[in-house]
Coordinates of C-alpha atoms and ligand atoms in Angstrom, one line a residue:
X2 CA -41.0 14.1 146.9
X3 CA -43.7 16.5 145.9
X4 CA -47.4 15.5 146.3
X5 CA -50.2 16.6 144.0
X6 CA -53.7 16.0 145.3
X7 CA -56.6 16.3 143.0
X8 CA -60.2 16.1 144.1
X9 CA -61.7 14.4 141.1
X10 CA -65.3 14.4 142.5
X11 CA -65.4 18.1 143.3
X12 CA -65.5 19.8 140.0
X13 CA -65.0 23.6 140.3
X14 CA -65.6 26.0 137.4
X15 CA -66.8 25.1 134.0
X16 CA -64.1 26.1 131.6
X17 CA -65.0 28.3 128.6
X18 CA -64.7 26.0 125.5
X19 CA -63.2 29.1 123.8
X20 CA -60.7 29.7 126.6
X21 CA -57.5 29.4 124.6
X22 CA -57.4 31.5 121.5
X23 CA -55.4 33.6 119.1
X24 CA -54.5 37.2 118.7
X25 CA -53.9 38.4 115.1
X26 CA -52.4 41.7 114.0
X27 CA -50.7 42.8 110.8
X28 CA -47.4 43.3 112.4
X29 CA -44.1 41.6 111.3
X30 CA -45.6 41.0 107.8
X31 CA -48.4 39.1 109.5
X32 CA -51.0 39.8 106.8
X33 CA -49.4 41.5 103.7
X34 CA -46.3 39.4 103.1
X35 CA -47.6 36.7 105.4
X36 CA -51.0 35.2 105.8
X37 CA -52.5 37.0 102.8
X38 CA -50.8 34.9 100.0
X39 CA -50.3 37.6 97.4
X40 CA -46.7 37.4 96.2
X41 CA -46.4 40.7 94.4
X42 CA -45.7 43.8 96.5
X43 CA -47.3 47.0 95.4
X44 CA -49.2 45.1 92.7
X45 CA -51.2 48.2 91.7
X46 CA -48.5 50.9 91.9
X47 CA -50.5 52.5 94.7
X48 CA -47.7 53.0 97.2
X49 CA -46.6 56.6 97.8
X50 CA -43.6 55.9 95.7
X51 CA -45.5 54.0 92.9
X52 CA -42.4 52.0 92.0
X53 CA -41.7 50.6 95.5
X54 CA -40.9 47.0 95.1
X55 CA -40.3 47.3 91.3
X56 CA -36.9 47.5 89.6
X57 CA -36.2 48.6 86.0
X58 CA -34.6 45.8 83.9
X59 CA -32.5 47.1 81.1
X60 CA -30.1 44.8 79.4
X61 CA -27.3 46.8 77.7
X62 CA -28.8 46.8 74.2
X63 CA -32.3 47.6 75.4
X64 CA -33.8 51.0 74.7
X65 CA -37.0 51.8 76.5
X66 CA -38.9 53.7 79.1
X67 CA -41.0 53.1 82.1
X68 CA -43.5 55.6 83.4
X69 CA -46.3 55.8 85.9
X70 CA -49.5 57.4 84.6
X71 CA -53.0 57.9 86.0
X72 CA -55.1 59.1 83.0
X73 CA -57.8 56.7 81.9
X74 CA -56.9 54.2 84.5
X75 CA -58.2 50.6 85.0
X76 CA -59.2 51.5 88.5
X77 CA -60.4 54.9 89.7
X78 CA -59.7 53.9 93.3
X79 CA -56.0 53.5 92.6
X80 CA -55.4 55.3 89.4
X81 CA -51.7 54.8 89.0
X82 CA -50.6 52.3 86.4
X83 CA -47.4 51.4 84.6
X84 CA -46.5 52.2 81.0
X85 CA -43.8 50.0 79.4
X86 CA -42.3 51.3 76.2
X87 CA -39.6 49.6 74.2
X88 CA -37.8 50.3 71.0
X89 CA -37.4 46.5 70.5
X90 CA -33.6 46.4 70.5
X91 CA -33.7 43.9 73.3
X92 CA -36.2 42.8 75.9
X93 CA -37.0 45.6 78.3
X94 CA -39.1 45.8 81.4
X95 CA -39.5 45.6 85.2
X96 CA -39.2 43.1 88.0
X97 CA -41.1 42.8 91.3
X98 CA -39.1 41.8 94.4
X99 CA -42.1 40.4 96.3
X100 CA -42.1 40.5 100.1
X101 CA -38.4 40.0 100.8
X102 CA -38.4 37.8 97.7
X103 CA -41.1 35.6 96.2
X104 CA -41.3 32.1 97.7
X105 CA -42.1 29.5 95.0
X106 CA -42.0 25.7 95.2
X107 CA -41.2 23.3 92.4
X108 CA -44.1 21.2 91.4
X109 CA -46.7 23.8 92.5
X110 CA -48.8 26.1 90.3
X111 CA -48.9 29.9 90.6
X112 CA -51.8 31.9 89.3
X113 CA -50.8 35.1 87.5
X114 CA -53.2 37.8 86.7
X115 CA -52.7 41.3 85.4
X116 CA -54.6 44.1 83.7
X117 CA -53.1 45.2 80.4
X118 CA -53.9 47.4 77.3
X119 CA -51.9 47.8 74.2
X120 CA -50.7 51.3 73.4
X121 CA -48.6 51.0 70.3
X122 CA -46.9 48.4 68.2
X123 CA -47.5 44.7 68.7
X124 CA -45.0 43.7 71.5
X125 CA -45.5 40.6 73.5
X126 CA -45.1 40.5 77.3
X127 CA -42.8 37.9 78.7
X128 CA -43.7 37.0 82.3
X129 CA -40.9 35.1 84.0
X130 CA -39.9 33.9 87.4
X131 CA -36.2 34.2 88.1
X132 CA -34.4 32.5 91.0
X133 CA -32.3 34.5 93.5
X134 CA -29.2 33.2 91.6
X135 CA -30.5 34.4 88.3
X136 CA -31.7 31.1 86.9
X137 CA -35.0 31.2 84.9
X138 CA -37.6 29.2 86.8
X139 CA -40.5 29.7 84.4
X140 CA -41.5 32.0 81.5
X141 CA -44.5 32.4 79.4
X142 CA -45.5 35.1 76.8
X143 CA -48.8 37.0 76.4
X144 CA -49.6 38.9 73.2
X145 CA -52.3 40.4 71.1
X146 CA -53.4 43.1 73.5
X147 CA -56.6 45.0 73.0
X148 CA -56.7 48.8 73.1
X149 CA -58.9 48.8 76.2
X150 CA -58.1 47.4 79.6
X151 CA -58.4 43.6 79.8
X152 CA -57.5 41.0 82.4
X153 CA -55.0 38.3 81.4
X154 CA -54.2 35.2 83.4
X155 CA -51.7 32.5 83.2
X156 CA -50.4 29.6 85.4
X157 CA -46.7 29.5 86.2
X158 CA -44.9 26.3 87.1
X159 CA -41.5 27.0 88.6
X160 CA -38.8 24.4 87.8
X161 CA -37.2 24.8 91.2
X162 CA -37.9 25.9 94.7
X163 CA -36.7 29.4 95.7
X164 CA -37.5 31.6 98.7
X165 CA -36.4 34.8 97.0
X166 CA -37.5 34.6 93.4
X167 CA -38.5 37.7 91.4
X168 CA -41.3 38.2 88.9
X169 CA -40.1 39.8 85.6
X170 CA -42.4 41.6 83.1
X171 CA -40.5 42.1 79.8
X172 CA -41.6 43.6 76.6
X173 CA -40.5 41.6 73.6
X174 CA -40.6 43.7 70.4
X175 CA -41.2 47.4 69.8
X176 CA -44.2 49.2 71.2
X177 CA -45.9 50.1 74.4
X178 CA -48.4 48.6 76.9
X179 CA -50.1 49.8 80.1
X180 CA -50.1 47.4 83.0
X181 CA -51.8 47.4 86.4
X182 CA -52.8 45.0 89.2
X183 CA -50.1 42.5 88.7
X184 CA -50.9 39.6 91.0
X185 CA -49.4 36.2 91.7
X186 CA -50.9 33.7 94.1
X187 CA -50.1 30.1 94.8
X188 CA -52.9 27.9 93.5
X189 CA -52.5 26.0 96.7
X190 CA -53.9 28.6 99.1
X191 CA -55.8 27.6 102.2
X192 CA -58.8 25.6 100.8
X193 CA -57.6 26.5 97.3
X194 CA -59.5 29.8 97.4
X195 CA -58.4 32.1 94.6
X196 CA -56.7 35.2 96.1
X197 CA -56.7 33.4 99.5
X198 CA -54.5 32.8 102.5
X199 CA -51.2 31.0 102.8
X200 CA -52.1 27.4 103.4
X201 CA -49.2 26.4 105.7
X202 CA -49.7 29.4 107.9
X203 CA -53.5 28.8 108.3
X204 CA -52.7 25.1 109.0
X205 CA -50.5 26.2 111.9
X206 CA -53.4 28.2 113.2
X207 CA -55.9 25.3 112.7
X208 CA -53.6 22.9 114.5
X209 CA -53.8 25.1 117.6
X210 CA -57.5 24.3 117.9
X211 CA -58.2 28.0 118.8
X212 CA -61.3 28.9 120.8
X213 CA -61.4 32.4 119.3
X214 CA -59.5 34.7 117.0
X215 CA -59.0 38.3 118.0
X216 CA -58.6 40.6 115.0
X217 CA -57.3 43.0 113.7
X218 CA -55.1 43.8 116.7
X219 CA -53.5 45.4 118.6
X220 CA -52.4 49.0 118.1
X221 CA -53.4 48.7 114.4
X222 CA -57.0 49.0 115.5
X223 CA -56.3 52.5 116.9
X224 CA -53.9 54.0 114.3
X225 CA -51.1 56.4 115.4
X226 CA -53.6 59.1 114.2
X227 CA -57.3 58.6 113.7
X228 CA -57.1 58.7 109.9
X229 CA -54.8 55.7 110.1
X230 CA -57.2 53.6 112.2
X231 CA -58.5 50.3 111.0
X232 CA -61.9 50.8 109.2
X233 CA -63.5 47.5 108.6
X234 CA -66.0 48.7 106.0
X235 CA -63.2 49.6 103.6
X236 CA -62.0 46.0 103.8
X237 CA -65.1 44.4 102.4
X238 CA -65.0 46.2 99.1
X239 CA -64.0 44.3 95.9
X240 CA -60.3 43.6 96.4
X241 CA -59.1 46.1 93.7
X242 CA -61.0 48.9 95.5
X243 CA -59.7 48.3 99.0
X244 CA -57.7 51.2 100.2
X245 CA -54.0 51.3 100.8
X246 CA -52.9 52.3 104.3
X247 CA -49.4 52.8 105.6
X248 CA -48.9 50.1 108.3
X249 CA -48.2 51.7 111.6
X250 CA -45.4 49.2 112.2
X251 CA -43.8 50.7 109.0
X252 CA -42.6 53.6 111.2
X253 CA -43.3 52.8 114.8
X254 CA -39.9 51.5 115.9
X255 CA -37.0 53.6 114.7
X256 CA -34.8 50.6 115.4
X257 CA -36.8 48.4 113.1
X258 CA -38.1 50.6 110.3
X259 CA -40.0 48.7 107.5
X260 CA -40.5 51.4 104.8
X261 CA -42.3 49.0 102.4
X262 CA -44.9 47.9 104.9
X263 CA -48.5 48.8 103.8
X264 CA -51.9 47.4 104.4
X265 CA -53.8 46.3 101.3
X266 CA -56.6 44.7 103.3
X267 CA -56.6 41.7 101.0
X268 CA -57.2 39.9 104.2
X269 CA -60.2 42.0 105.2
X270 CA -63.2 41.4 107.5
X271 CA -65.0 38.9 105.3
X272 CA -61.9 36.8 105.0
X273 CA -61.4 37.1 108.7
X274 CA -64.8 35.8 109.6
X275 CA -64.4 33.1 107.0
X276 CA -61.0 32.1 108.6
X277 CA -62.7 31.9 112.0
X278 CA -65.3 29.6 110.6
X279 CA -62.7 27.4 108.8
X280 CA -60.6 26.9 111.9
X281 CA -63.4 26.6 114.4
X282 CA -62.6 29.8 116.3
X283 CA -65.2 32.2 117.6
X284 CA -64.7 35.7 116.1
X285 CA -63.5 38.4 118.5
X286 CA -63.2 41.7 116.6
X287 CA -61.8 44.8 118.3
X288 CA -63.2 48.0 117.1
X289 CA -61.8 51.6 117.3
X290 CA -63.6 53.5 120.1
X291 CA -62.9 57.0 118.8
X292 CA -59.4 57.2 120.1
X293 CA -56.0 57.0 118.3
X294 CA -53.2 55.1 120.0
X295 CA -52.4 56.8 123.3
X296 CA -48.7 55.8 122.8
X297 CA -48.8 58.0 119.7
X298 CA -51.1 61.0 119.1
X299 CA -53.9 60.0 121.4
X300 CA -56.2 61.9 119.0
X301 CA -59.8 61.9 120.2
X302 CA -63.1 62.0 118.5
X303 CA -65.3 64.6 120.2
X304 CA -68.2 63.0 122.1
X305 CA -70.7 64.7 119.9
X306 CA -69.0 63.3 116.8
X307 CA -68.7 59.7 118.1
X308 CA -71.9 58.4 116.5
X309 CA -70.4 57.2 113.2
X310 CA -67.8 55.2 115.2
X311 CA -70.6 53.6 117.2
X312 CA -72.6 53.0 114.0
X313 CA -69.5 51.2 112.6
X314 CA -69.7 48.8 115.5
X315 CA -73.4 48.2 115.1
X316 CA -73.0 47.7 111.4
X317 CA -70.2 45.2 112.0
X318 CA -72.5 43.1 114.1
X319 CA -75.1 43.3 111.4
X320 CA -72.5 42.3 108.8
X321 CA -71.6 39.2 110.8
X322 CA -75.0 38.2 112.1
X323 CA -77.8 40.1 110.2
X324 CA -80.1 38.3 107.8
X325 CA -79.2 38.5 104.1
X326 CA -82.2 40.9 103.8
X327 CA -80.5 43.5 106.0
X328 CA -78.2 46.2 104.6
X329 CA -74.9 44.8 106.0
X330 CA -76.0 41.1 106.1
X331 CA -76.8 41.6 102.5
X332 CA -73.2 42.6 101.7
X333 CA -72.0 39.4 103.5
X334 CA -74.5 37.4 101.5
X335 CA -73.3 39.0 98.2
X336 CA -69.7 38.1 99.2
X337 CA -70.8 34.4 99.2
X338 CA -71.9 33.8 102.8
X339 CA -75.6 34.1 103.3
X340 CA -75.5 32.3 106.7
X341 CA -74.4 34.4 109.7
X342 CA -70.9 34.2 111.2
X343 CA -72.3 33.9 114.7
X344 CA -70.5 36.9 116.3
X345 CA -71.0 36.9 120.1
X346 CA -68.2 39.1 121.3
X347 CA -66.9 42.6 120.5
X348 CA -63.9 44.5 122.0
X349 CA -64.2 48.3 122.3
X350 CA -60.8 49.8 121.9
X351 CA -57.3 48.4 122.4
X352 CA -54.9 49.5 125.1
X353 CA -57.0 52.6 126.0
X354 CA -57.0 54.3 129.3
X355 CA -58.2 57.4 131.2
X356 CA -61.5 59.1 131.7
X357 CA -61.7 59.8 127.9
X358 CA -61.9 56.1 127.3
X359 CA -64.5 55.5 130.0
X360 CA -66.7 58.2 128.5
X361 CA -66.5 56.7 125.0
X362 CA -66.8 53.1 126.2
X363 CA -70.0 54.1 128.1
X364 CA -71.5 55.5 124.9
X365 CA -70.6 52.4 122.9
X366 CA -71.9 50.0 125.5
X367 CA -75.3 51.8 125.9
X368 CA -75.9 51.8 122.1
X369 CA -74.7 48.2 121.5
X370 CA -76.6 46.8 124.5
X371 CA -79.8 48.5 123.3
X372 CA -79.7 46.8 120.0
X373 CA -77.7 43.6 120.6
X374 CA -78.0 42.6 124.3
X375 CA -76.6 39.2 123.4
X376 CA -73.2 40.5 122.4
X377 CA -70.5 40.3 125.1
X378 CA -68.6 43.6 125.3
X379 CA -64.9 43.6 126.1
X380 CA -63.2 46.6 127.6
X381 CA -59.5 47.4 127.4
X382 CA -57.6 47.7 130.6
X383 CA -54.6 49.6 129.2
X384 CA -51.2 48.2 128.3
X385 CA -49.9 47.0 131.7
X386 CA -51.2 44.3 134.1
X387 CA -50.8 46.6 137.1
X388 CA -50.3 50.4 137.2
X389 CA -52.3 53.6 137.9
X390 CA -54.2 53.3 134.6
X391 CA -55.1 49.8 135.4
X392 CA -56.2 50.7 138.9
X393 CA -58.3 53.5 137.6
X394 CA -60.1 51.4 135.0
X395 CA -61.2 48.3 136.9
X396 CA -63.7 50.0 139.3
X397 CA -65.1 51.9 136.3
X398 CA -65.7 48.6 134.4
X399 CA -67.6 47.3 137.4
X400 CA -69.8 50.4 137.4
X401 CA -70.4 50.0 133.7
X402 CA -71.0 46.3 134.2
X403 CA -68.8 45.4 131.1
X404 CA -68.8 41.7 130.5
X405 CA -65.1 41.1 130.0
X406 CA -61.9 43.1 130.7
X407 CA -58.9 42.8 128.4
X408 CA -55.6 42.7 130.3
X409 CA -52.2 42.7 128.7
X410 CA -48.7 41.8 129.8
X411 CA -45.3 41.6 128.2
X412 CA -42.7 40.8 130.9
X413 CA -39.8 38.7 131.9
X414 CA -40.4 35.0 132.6
X415 CA -40.1 35.7 136.3
X416 CA -43.3 37.8 136.1
X417 CA -45.2 34.8 134.7
X418 CA -43.8 32.4 137.3
X419 CA -44.5 34.9 140.1
X420 CA -48.1 35.6 139.0
X421 CA -49.5 32.1 138.8
X422 CA -51.8 33.1 141.8
X423 CA -52.8 36.5 140.3
X424 CA -56.4 35.6 139.9
X425 CA -56.9 33.5 143.0
X426 CA -58.3 36.5 144.9
X427 CA -59.9 38.5 142.1
X428 CA -63.5 39.7 142.7
X429 CA -65.8 37.1 141.3
X430 CA -68.8 39.5 141.3
X431 CA -67.7 41.7 138.4
X432 CA -66.5 41.3 134.8
X433 CA -64.6 38.3 133.7
X434 CA -61.0 38.6 132.4
X435 CA -59.6 38.2 128.9
X436 CA -55.8 38.0 129.2
X437 CA -55.8 39.3 125.6
X438 CA -52.1 39.9 124.9
X439 CA -49.2 38.3 126.7
X440 CA -45.7 36.9 126.0
X441 CA -42.7 36.3 128.2
X442 CA -39.8 38.4 127.1
X443 CA -36.4 36.8 127.4
X444 CA -34.7 40.2 127.5
X445 CA -37.2 43.0 127.9
X446 CA -40.3 44.5 126.1
X447 CA -39.6 45.7 122.5
X448 CA -36.0 44.5 122.8
X449 CA -34.7 43.0 119.5
X450 CA -32.9 40.4 121.7
X451 CA -36.1 38.7 122.8
X452 CA -36.2 35.1 121.6
X453 CA -38.8 32.3 121.8
X454 CA -36.9 30.0 124.1
X455 CA -38.1 27.2 126.3
X456 CA -37.8 29.2 129.5
X457 CA -40.3 31.8 128.2
X458 CA -42.6 29.0 127.0
X459 CA -42.5 27.3 130.4
X460 CA -43.1 30.5 132.3
X461 CA -46.2 31.0 130.1
X462 CA -47.3 27.4 130.8
X463 CA -46.9 28.0 134.5
X464 CA -49.0 31.1 134.3
X465 CA -51.6 29.3 132.2
X466 CA -52.0 26.7 135.0
X467 CA -53.1 29.7 137.1
X468 CA -55.5 30.9 134.5
X469 CA -56.9 27.4 134.2
X470 CA -57.3 27.0 138.0
X471 CA -59.2 30.4 137.9
X472 CA -61.4 29.5 134.9
X473 CA -64.4 30.8 136.8
X474 CA -63.0 34.4 136.4
X475 CA -60.6 34.1 133.5
X476 CA -62.7 33.5 130.4
X477 CA -60.1 33.7 127.6
X478 CA -56.4 34.2 126.9
X479 CA -54.2 34.7 123.9
X480 CA -50.5 35.0 123.2
X481 CA -49.3 38.0 121.2
X482 CA -48.1 38.7 118.5
X483 CA -49.0 35.7 116.4
X484 CA -46.7 35.8 113.3
X485 CA -43.3 37.2 112.3
X486 CA -41.5 37.1 109.0
X487 CA -37.8 36.4 109.7
X488 CA -36.7 39.2 107.3
X489 CA -39.4 41.7 108.1
X490 CA -40.3 41.7 111.8
X491 CA -40.6 44.7 114.1
X492 CA -41.6 42.9 117.3
X493 CA -40.2 39.8 119.0
X494 CA -41.0 37.3 120.5
X495 CA -43.8 35.9 118.3
X496 CA -45.7 32.6 118.4
X497 CA -45.0 31.5 114.8
X498 CA -42.0 32.5 112.6
X499 CA -42.1 32.2 108.9
X500 CA -40.0 32.8 105.8
X501 CA -41.4 32.7 102.3
X502 CA -41.5 29.0 102.2
X503 CA -41.9 27.5 105.6
X504 CA -43.2 27.9 109.1
X505 CA -41.6 27.4 112.5
X506 CA -43.7 26.5 115.5
X507 CA -42.0 27.9 118.6
X508 CA -42.0 26.1 122.0
X509 CA -44.5 28.8 123.0
X510 CA -46.7 27.6 120.2
X511 CA -46.6 24.1 121.6
X512 CA -47.5 25.3 125.0
X513 CA -50.6 27.0 123.6
X514 CA -51.5 23.9 121.5
X515 CA -51.1 21.6 124.5
X516 CA -53.4 23.7 126.7
X517 CA -56.0 24.0 123.9
X518 CA -55.9 20.4 123.0
X519 CA -56.0 19.2 126.6
X520 CA -58.4 21.8 128.0
X521 CA -61.0 19.8 129.8
X522 CA -64.4 20.9 130.7
X523 CA -64.2 21.5 134.5
X524 CA -61.5 22.6 136.8
X525 CA -60.5 20.3 139.6
X526 CA -59.2 21.5 143.0
X527 CA -55.5 20.8 143.0
X528 CA -53.1 21.0 145.9
X529 CA -49.3 20.8 145.7
X530 CA -47.3 20.0 148.8
X531 CA -43.7 19.1 149.3
X532 CA -41.4 18.2 152.1
X533 CA -38.0 18.5 150.6
X534 CA -38.5 19.9 147.1
X535 CA -36.3 22.9 146.4
X536 CA -37.6 24.1 143.1
X537 CA -41.1 25.4 142.4
X538 CA -43.5 23.2 140.4
X539 CA -46.7 24.5 138.9
X540 CA -49.8 22.3 138.4
X541 CA -53.5 22.4 137.5
X542 CA -56.1 19.7 136.7
X543 CA -59.3 19.5 134.8
X544 CA -61.9 16.9 134.0
X545 CA -62.8 16.0 130.4
X546 CA -66.5 15.0 130.2
X547 CA -66.4 13.0 127.0
X548 CA -63.5 10.8 127.7
X549 CA -64.1 10.6 131.5
X550 CA -60.4 11.7 132.0
X551 CA -58.6 13.7 134.5
X552 CA -56.1 16.0 132.8
X553 CA -53.1 17.0 134.9
X554 CA -50.7 19.7 133.8
X555 CA -47.3 20.0 135.6
X556 CA -44.6 22.5 134.8
X557 CA -41.1 21.9 136.0
X558 CA -38.8 24.7 134.9
X559 CA -36.0 23.5 137.2
X560 CA -32.8 21.7 136.2
X561 CA -33.6 18.5 138.2
X562 CA -36.0 15.7 137.6
X563 CA -38.9 15.7 140.2
X564 CA -40.7 12.8 141.6
X565 CA -44.3 13.6 142.0
X566 CA -46.8 11.5 143.9
X567 CA -50.3 12.1 142.4
X568 CA -53.3 11.3 144.4
X569 CA -56.7 11.3 142.7
X570 CA -59.2 11.5 145.6
X571 CA -62.8 10.7 145.0
X572 CA -62.1 8.7 141.9
X573 CA -63.1 5.1 141.5
X574 CA -60.8 2.7 139.7
X575 CA -58.0 4.5 137.8
X576 CA -57.2 2.8 134.5
X577 CA -53.7 1.3 134.2
X578 CA -52.6 3.1 131.1
X579 CA -52.6 6.9 130.8
X580 CA -51.3 9.2 128.1
X581 CA -48.4 11.5 128.8
X582 CA -47.6 14.5 126.6
X583 CA -44.2 16.0 127.4
X584 CA -42.7 19.2 126.0
X585 CA -39.1 19.4 127.2
X586 CA -35.5 20.1 126.2
X587 CA -32.0 19.8 127.7
X588 CA -31.7 23.6 128.2
X589 CA -34.0 26.5 128.9
X590 CA -32.2 28.5 126.2
X591 CA -33.3 26.1 123.4
X592 CA -35.4 27.4 120.5
X593 CA -36.9 26.1 117.3
X594 CA -35.5 27.9 114.3
X595 CA -36.0 27.9 110.6
X596 CA -32.8 25.9 110.2
X597 CA -33.8 23.5 113.0
X598 CA -37.6 23.8 113.4
X599 CA -38.0 20.5 115.4
X600 CA -35.6 21.0 118.3
X601 CA -38.5 21.1 120.8
X602 CA -41.5 19.1 120.0
X603 CA -44.2 17.6 122.3
X604 CA -43.9 13.8 122.6
X605 CA -46.8 11.6 123.4
X606 CA -46.4 8.2 125.1
X607 CA -48.3 5.7 127.1
X608 CA -47.8 5.9 130.9
X609 CA -48.4 3.0 133.2
X610 CA -50.3 3.9 136.4
X611 CA -49.3 1.7 139.3
X612 CA -52.2 2.5 141.6
X613 CA -53.7 5.5 143.3
X614 CA -51.7 7.4 144.4
X615 CA -49.0 6.8 141.8
X616 CA -45.6 8.4 141.2
X617 CA -44.5 10.1 138.0
X618 CA -41.0 11.4 137.3
X619 CA -41.3 14.9 135.9
X620 CA -38.5 15.8 133.5
X621 CA -36.4 18.9 134.1
X622 CA -37.4 21.9 131.9
X623 CA -40.7 20.4 131.0
X624 CA -44.4 20.8 130.6
X625 CA -46.1 17.4 131.2
X626 CA -49.7 16.6 130.6
X627 CA -51.2 13.4 131.9
X628 CA -54.5 12.1 130.8
X629 CA -55.8 9.6 133.3
X630 CA -59.0 7.7 132.7
X631 CA -61.1 7.3 136.0
X632 CA -64.5 6.3 137.0
X633 CA -66.0 8.6 139.6
X634 CA -67.4 6.7 142.6
Ligands
AHR705 O1 -48.6 42.8 120.2 C1 -47.9 43.9 119.8 C2 -48.5 45.2 120.4 O2 -48.4 45.2 121.8 C3 -50.0 45.3 120.1 O3 -50.2 45.9 118.9 C4 -50.4 46.2 121.2 O4 -51.7 46.1 121.6 C5 -49.4 45.9 122.3 O5 -48.8 47.1 122.9

């Protein structure tokens, strides 16, 4: 039998309330085609091929023409618009395919909006939703168009649910119209905000009780070249004016090309801060430090040209926190949020390395500290958890006295099981650690074979017991990437999988959720000993102040049930009934899928405590959390 001894009256480190958080990047259709609920792809004909996502519809008797023009546009920022011209012999028009289809649900309302002007004749415009099988789900007609641009809106109510519907725009009658900015959003977005976020995806985030939300990535921060970097100021313009940028994941992996992947920034920095506020997560933006992705061009901004990049960081802080009377705080107020967003952390660069990074980081830290000494600065420690780049950077970070170091790791489950003691001997005198991107890879990094199985999830849970035990040095951690669309992903594994209608929470998701929901306030010294136990077990314990509970986490990745004797030393009477939360499955290979999303779910039950010490049977292939009420002597 294994023995777990927990000193309940010797609390160790205070655990950062924001310890377990989220990493968001627009990868795998995470934002456009995902969290940003717009259902029309290339709504403003701004893609390099202006008709990407659109298909001409021409019944046999129809005579007409489609063209893309840019003279006298509705929007000077994206001048392309569509002209539909019909001889009126039959309906004639164009269809949008959405993001791998348009997901619509029967009984729900969808808000259509478009810009239109009449050119000739008096044709009507039929707007219809067609199911994948060709059935009409809904159709309405707009008519009497002015000769200048005007916005028209309508509410569509599809008759049936379909994950791959299409939106048709058909001219009825002879004549011509100009069309631009064709948009369709579910009315039921998160908090019912017009033009908002997909409610079920945000709900999945909210249910994780995240301590922070890192944004916008990831490599997307850097850009493969500097002109493709993420520029936050562009994302707070009126939505029609936000730029279009080719998504770096459009072309990054030759084995997973996604030629229709572009960033519209409909989910921009205002929406990001608002999302953080909605789900109770501290904002953690990562800003470009004057370096493009070092896996790509590695393009550098010269040191004497770095100031605009530093100013972007300073302005972002003002946008988040400045008074409504300040320049950037005023822009936030004008967008509807006069109160500050309470930004306290900022990451400088993502996966950077080498002396060029240190030079630029030093310039950023000096300038930001001078104006905003209260902002915690996070430095990137490169892409690997241990290599020459990593070894070069850490001493430099100590010299620069950065607050937090962002470490990343994508590796086999064995790495996570083997590294549960990684932080036991870390230098406590320097910066804290943000384990800012990690995920166990069932095959290998960037392999398309990687899956979100239980083995990976349990290896992450085992590793997280090590992070938790070392909460005095490890301040935060986040799994990456967050979202993937089943028909448009580039990177696997991912925490949450979606299609156009539903969301799958992986076992890895439940591990994150369990740690966040059962965090505790203080670490408790925990010792595991065993006489005859053959398979490794991982454990950590914390104390929850409010409920006066000891929270014990035990990971048993092995095939056999384990009897564990748990001794809570230093505690007074232990209450008879505890709560046990168990995430387990018959096999380590098991996954949750869109077809079977609930194969692996946490189960909660009462657990009877027979005394102190007491014995618990730990299920094979499991993460078990036990919440025991005690009174400290
Ligand atoms: O999470 C996917 C990618 O992995 C991130 O963009 C990058 O930071 C890391 O290499």
